[in-house]
Amino acid sequence: MLAVTSPSSTFPYLSTNNHANLHQYVSAQIRQLSPDRSAKASMGGKTYLRHDSAQAVEPSQTSQRPIRRVATEAPARSTPNRVSTTDPDDIGVTVNGDHRTTKPGPLVRSNTDRAPRRADLPNRPEPAEDRWELRHGWDEQYNSAEYLGQLRAGWYMYYMDKRHETGGKPRQEDPSHNTSEWRMRDRLKTVSAALTICLNIGVDPPDVIKTNPTAKLECWIDPTASIGTNNKTMEQIGKKLQEQYEGLSIRVRYKQYLDPSVEETKKFCMSLRRNAKDERILFHYNGHGVPLPTPSGEIWVFNRNYTQYIPVSLYDLQMWLGAPSLFVFDCSNAGNIIANFDRFVAKHEEENAKARKNDPSVQLQTYGDNIQLAACGKSESLPTSPDLPADLFTCCLTTPIDISLRFFLLENPLPSDLTLRDVTRIPGRLAERRSPLGELNWIFTAITDTIAWNRLPRTTFKKLFRQDLMVAALFRNFLLSERIMRSNGCHPMSVPSLPETHNHPLWQAWDLTIEMVLAQLPAMVAAEQGGPPYEYRHSDFFTEQLTAFEVYLSQGAPNREAPSQLPIVLQVLLSQVHRLRALILLSRFLDMGPWAVNLALTIGIFPYVLKLLQSAAFELKPVMIFIWARILAVDGGCQTDLIKDNGYQYFINILNPANPLPVHNANEHRAMAAFVVAMFCRGFNQGQTVSLSPDLFNYCIRHMQDDNNPLLRHWSCLCISMLWADFPEAKWAGIRCQAHINLCERWNDEVPDVRTAALHALNNFIGIPDLTAQVAHYEETVATLVLRMTADGSSMVRRELLVFCSTFVKRYQSKLLVAAFEQLVKEKEDLMQAGTHGDSNPKRGALTKTDSSQDSQDSESARVSYGSVQGTMWMHLLIMSIDPHPEVAQDAKCIVDYVHERLLQSPLGPRAQPLMDDIIRLSRRAAVAKSQPPSRQPSVAPNVRRTPGAGSPAPPALPKNESYLSMGMRKSASMAAALKHLAFGGHEAPAPLEEKSATTYQRIPGGPIRTRVPAEWTKPPDVYDPTTHAKAYVKAKTPKSRGYTKRGPNSSASLPLKSGFFDWSIEVLHLIDFRANHIPKNHPLTALQYFREPQMQGADSDEPGSGDYNQKLWRRSRNDKVLALTQPLKGVAGTSKWDVPMGFFNNGSQPMKMCFHQFEDHLAIADDRDTICIWDWTKHHRLNRFSNANPDGTRINEARFINEDDQAFLLTGSSDGIVRIFRNYESPENIELVSAFRGLTRRIPSAKMAGLVLDWQQGQGKLLVAGDDRVIRVWNAASEICSTEISARSSAPLTSLTTDAVAGDILIAGYGDGALRVFDQRLRPQQAMIQIWKKHKQWITNVHMQRGGLRELVSGCRDGEVKLWDLRWRDEISTVRAVEEGSVMRGLSVHEHAPVFAAGSSTHTLTLYNTTSSSSSQQQQPLSVLEPTSPSSYSGVLPHLNRNIPIACAAFHPHRMVLAGGAMGSTWVNLWGCKGAEGG
């Protein structure tokens, strides 16, 4: 498989778009696919398996003799490597030039750090003297069997979790997928029944002609064979009919009306309606002894003396009975009644409308809600076969099993002596499901329910089969009557009308069930009469139907078709024999999404699973937890039901760690139980009250400390959150249990979801009504602890932190107003003091700065809010209002705007308004002064402001010049001028040039770092580079995060902010393994997913044939082809010229940083401001242009592709310390911001302006960030937190980073003073430095370790010296003078696999060298000397180049033999290839 979702991934959406051009390739590869899934990845990203051979050692194929490196001293430190790949059965490895290919393996992920499998490579080893060994002593280790055995772990894709797709916001419901209302809010019940029987035994009606013999039985009684009088016979028939109806519903009040007169009919009908009130009345009419209904729908009764038949119009009958009513008409020509019924209802409604018009307050009877069942059509007569009862329709409705047995025996004679009388001797009772008769009734109920479910519309099914028990029973039996009556020439009718059901295939299953019972009947009868004992063999009907349901589930619910067996599964839950299997299959069905849950609830699953909460069955607990979690994830309105019979206690007991569960992953099930309890308490005070107990708090606190299960920690936090939300008693109980402190300790949890859940709980903790000093202490303590999370790398966490801050600000509003006012005062003072620093006398300016700094400290300590939680929070809010993530910044601005609005409305408003006006005026004046030409700027380092606020971990990025007030917002808006004051370690923006010139370079540098060397040596090579003038610069569109909605300029700020995290958490995806000791290994329930949103859309993306799988398969093939094509060319690249022109194109702006994608034809180019262009370098076509959104005066320092093996993202780092990650970077329409955070949170002021440098480790999921700081920060991409801070061990700026891309443990850093330091990340940060080289004397331009090849470590400094290193040696291996004497090396680029590097100089040349120089004393000859050109560079035939134009940037393609470069003052990018390697 290609992808397995990580356990911490909280809820990804799958794409299944098929690509037609992939089908041919897929069909050829599909037989080689392995069905095995890889192990689950650890928290963080999606897991991909790698092509094993892609990380193999890549020997150089040059013809030069290798360097014999004999260690003269012990290596500084051994560096074991941990490399993760796939199954070793699929390994094709190149070892010392000998490529060993094994059998082909399953589909796996290509890894960019390894060579491809090449079956056609030579299989003979090179001579011993020509073999190359890897640098740093890794040769033996990389080629050992033990090392190859480590190739089983996964290759992870990062920033692809659901939180990155949704930003922690719940998805908006798709209207087509909305769950319908499954509860019958208008549930009715039949309370009274009038059993009206008009037989007049002995007298046949005049319009009825009976056959001879004819049908006689009425309620299975023969009226003509009775010994007693007619009255007694009528009483027996009436009593029998009542008994038959009581078998359907015993709670209905039945009343028999035998041969009634018209007066009696009117009287009892009106009495029934008066007693029933608004409930339903059943009116059963047997008209076998009276004339047929008239064409106008009249039915007949008698007069008092039984001498006349009296018609009763439907109009009168409706007026007497009213609505709602249920009519059963068992007589010939019953269709006449149905045809006229609605006509009289409409007449009644018209009369009611007129009455309401005359008197709106009049109380009127309703007539609309009526249900009718009729035995036949308009001109049809009832069957008269003597083998059938005369009231065949009534028998079908009230005794379906008896009539089914008789009908089957008549239609399908068995080869036995069974008679119609024998079928009544089946043993058992209808209520006993394990008896033969009870099993028949059970199966009949399941079959008729299933037929109705499959044929009826959902609304009709709910109304007829789930609203009223009597109606449901009659309509189930009505389906049988349609089958039997049609076989005898009648067509039963109903209102509402039903589609044809007599031909449903399940009737054949019903016939088979009856046949199986009748086949055993003689033996059962004989056993009852004293014969040999006989054990009844139960039907296989339910087992077979469950198997059919399992087949449906295995197909993945194609097109979301409702399973026909769902009602049968519901019936199976009544049986203990099949209950576990049915629940397991039901849980698999519920796992398909809300639509499946809705279907299950509609069918009536809820009463069953609610009743099962009272079961003590140990083996049912895991599946019951899952089912309830799925139900509550879709419908949280089941809280009142859980209170009944203490059902909620079922889940609280499961949370007890001391209570075992019959599964090996009990903690996942406890997480779902915590979810159920959280949903039970959510917004339901009754649920909070009954759940409140110290035990529940203690359970959740213990589970929060389980480091092995992030899902359990997540929902334990949210369970506490819902328990004490708006419930002071629970908050005090939590305080006694130290729950708030334990939640604060989750601030550095490895999973962002858990950190966010803890913030959600702490937000609900704020707000105990009685704000005493003790309460304030608790809340302020919590606020102090959570403010550490302002530097969190996850935007979802920072947004939830702002929700907490908004609640805190609202509660302590007065103190926040004071803090905001004092900040305005301080900001004005700082702006006024900053104006005095522009004095031309440096000494005077320095004295003024020192004095003002001392005065500022004195005035700050005198502030009321100084050192308070509110003051610190206000500073953090100002910082977060310029957060790099747009949604975080917008939420923070909303809080700041709210405070400023309230400040202007407070008593401090008259003083605050002039302060705001003065700040705007002073900030505009400062902006104008900053825009002056560079010659007017002082030649000293810019003023560095002090750290804002106590305990502030995250200073802001460099601000933009405009303030919010000057941008047209209300004067209550937050001010950028205040944010500029908060900027820490910033530098003034370089002044723009009036005209773009390739020969004009002037930047005023600051003072040197070290005085023992010339100042020029410790300056960056680009210190004098110009910046494109703002007026000549065309701003590009800035990508936003998915779902971002810009706040309107006129929208009012309201607090507190609303959190959608809880709803989002319901949608999160987690893999839950249900294998348990009591479940066989091959049981259908092996892995279930707990999520709310449907994930199985079409074919599974991990299964062969799906669109997403085909795309991954195609990309894997493409990657392998690129590797196979390029790896053999490394030897050619090290000895050939690189002067093959491949074209040039106009980037449109000054290129400064370039990066090739490993496999796509993409080239990312960052300019000298904030724009990135994505090019198809093979077609010279620009795909996209967008803004990185870094502030003015900063630029993009780094651009890298991540997740290149699959769907790549673009990662950028700018000089303000911000890291951004973009999805769909090549598409102008679909590009999105995935993540943005401050990689450098405490930038040290430096005149060198190294900005930000970084290195990305795909295998380790680490981002190493450094620059103008004294530490190297290691950001964990999975957890999105800074996991390690390694001391840089120098005051010089860190200018370059590189790591061992295989194991990722070794880190090499270059510094502005020329030093190189080696760190081992496996050691403690204080002891991580294991080597230091000080051979360079000037600014390190670049240091880089190859991903492949010989893993060469190459460094270059400003003066043009390039050195090769071995980690085991204290001295360099070789040194190359890469640029001309007197020129400055502007850049150094190293090919990842070929032994080639390129040095860009200040004299407009790119010089390429081979890294395999045999001696440092020899002057190595360059492979090529290149000069970037453009159309304007040519005049006539010969090029005319300006030799004073330095090289701006250069980059090698990671695999192909392609080099890109650009020069300063030119927007053109040149491409060159290697001679002899044109195809690669």
CSV table of N, CA, C and O in Angstrom, one decimal, residues 205-211 384:
chain,number,residue,atom,x,y,z
A,205,PRO,N,-76.9,-10.7,2.2
A,205,PRO,CA,-77.3,-9.4,1.6
A,205,PRO,C,-77.8,-9.6,0.2
A,205,PRO,O,-77.4,-10.6,-0.5
A,206,PRO,N,-78.6,-8.7,-0.3
A,206,PRO,CA,-79.3,-9.0,-1.6
A,206,PRO,C,-78.4,-8.9,-2.8
A,206,PRO,O,-78.6,-9.5,-3.8
A,207,ASP,N,-77.3,-8.1,-2.7
A,207,ASP,CA,-76.4,-7.9,-3.9
A,207,ASP,C,-75.2,-8.8,-3.8
A,207,ASP,O,-74.2,-8.6,-4.6
A,208,VAL,N,-75.2,-9.8,-3.0
A,208,VAL,CA,-74.0,-10.7,-2.9
A,208,VAL,C,-74.5,-12.1,-3.3
A,208,VAL,O,-75.5,-12.6,-2.7
A,209,ILE,N,-73.8,-12.7,-4.3
A,209,ILE,CA,-74.1,-14.0,-4.7
A,209,ILE,C,-72.9,-14.9,-4.3
A,209,ILE,O,-71.8,-14.7,-4.7
A,210,LYS,N,-73.2,-15.9,-3.4
A,210,LYS,CA,-72.2,-16.7,-2.9
A,210,LYS,C,-72.1,-18.0,-3.7
A,210,LYS,O,-73.2,-18.6,-4.1
A,211,THR,N,-70.9,-18.6,-3.9
A,211,THR,CA,-70.7,-19.8,-4.5
A,211,THR,C,-71.0,-21.0,-3.5
A,211,THR,O,-71.1,-20.8,-2.3
A,384,THR,N,-63.8,-16.5,-2.6
A,384,THR,CA,-64.9,-17.4,-2.0
A,384,THR,C,-64.4,-18.8,-2.0
A,384,THR,O,-65.2,-19.7,-1.8
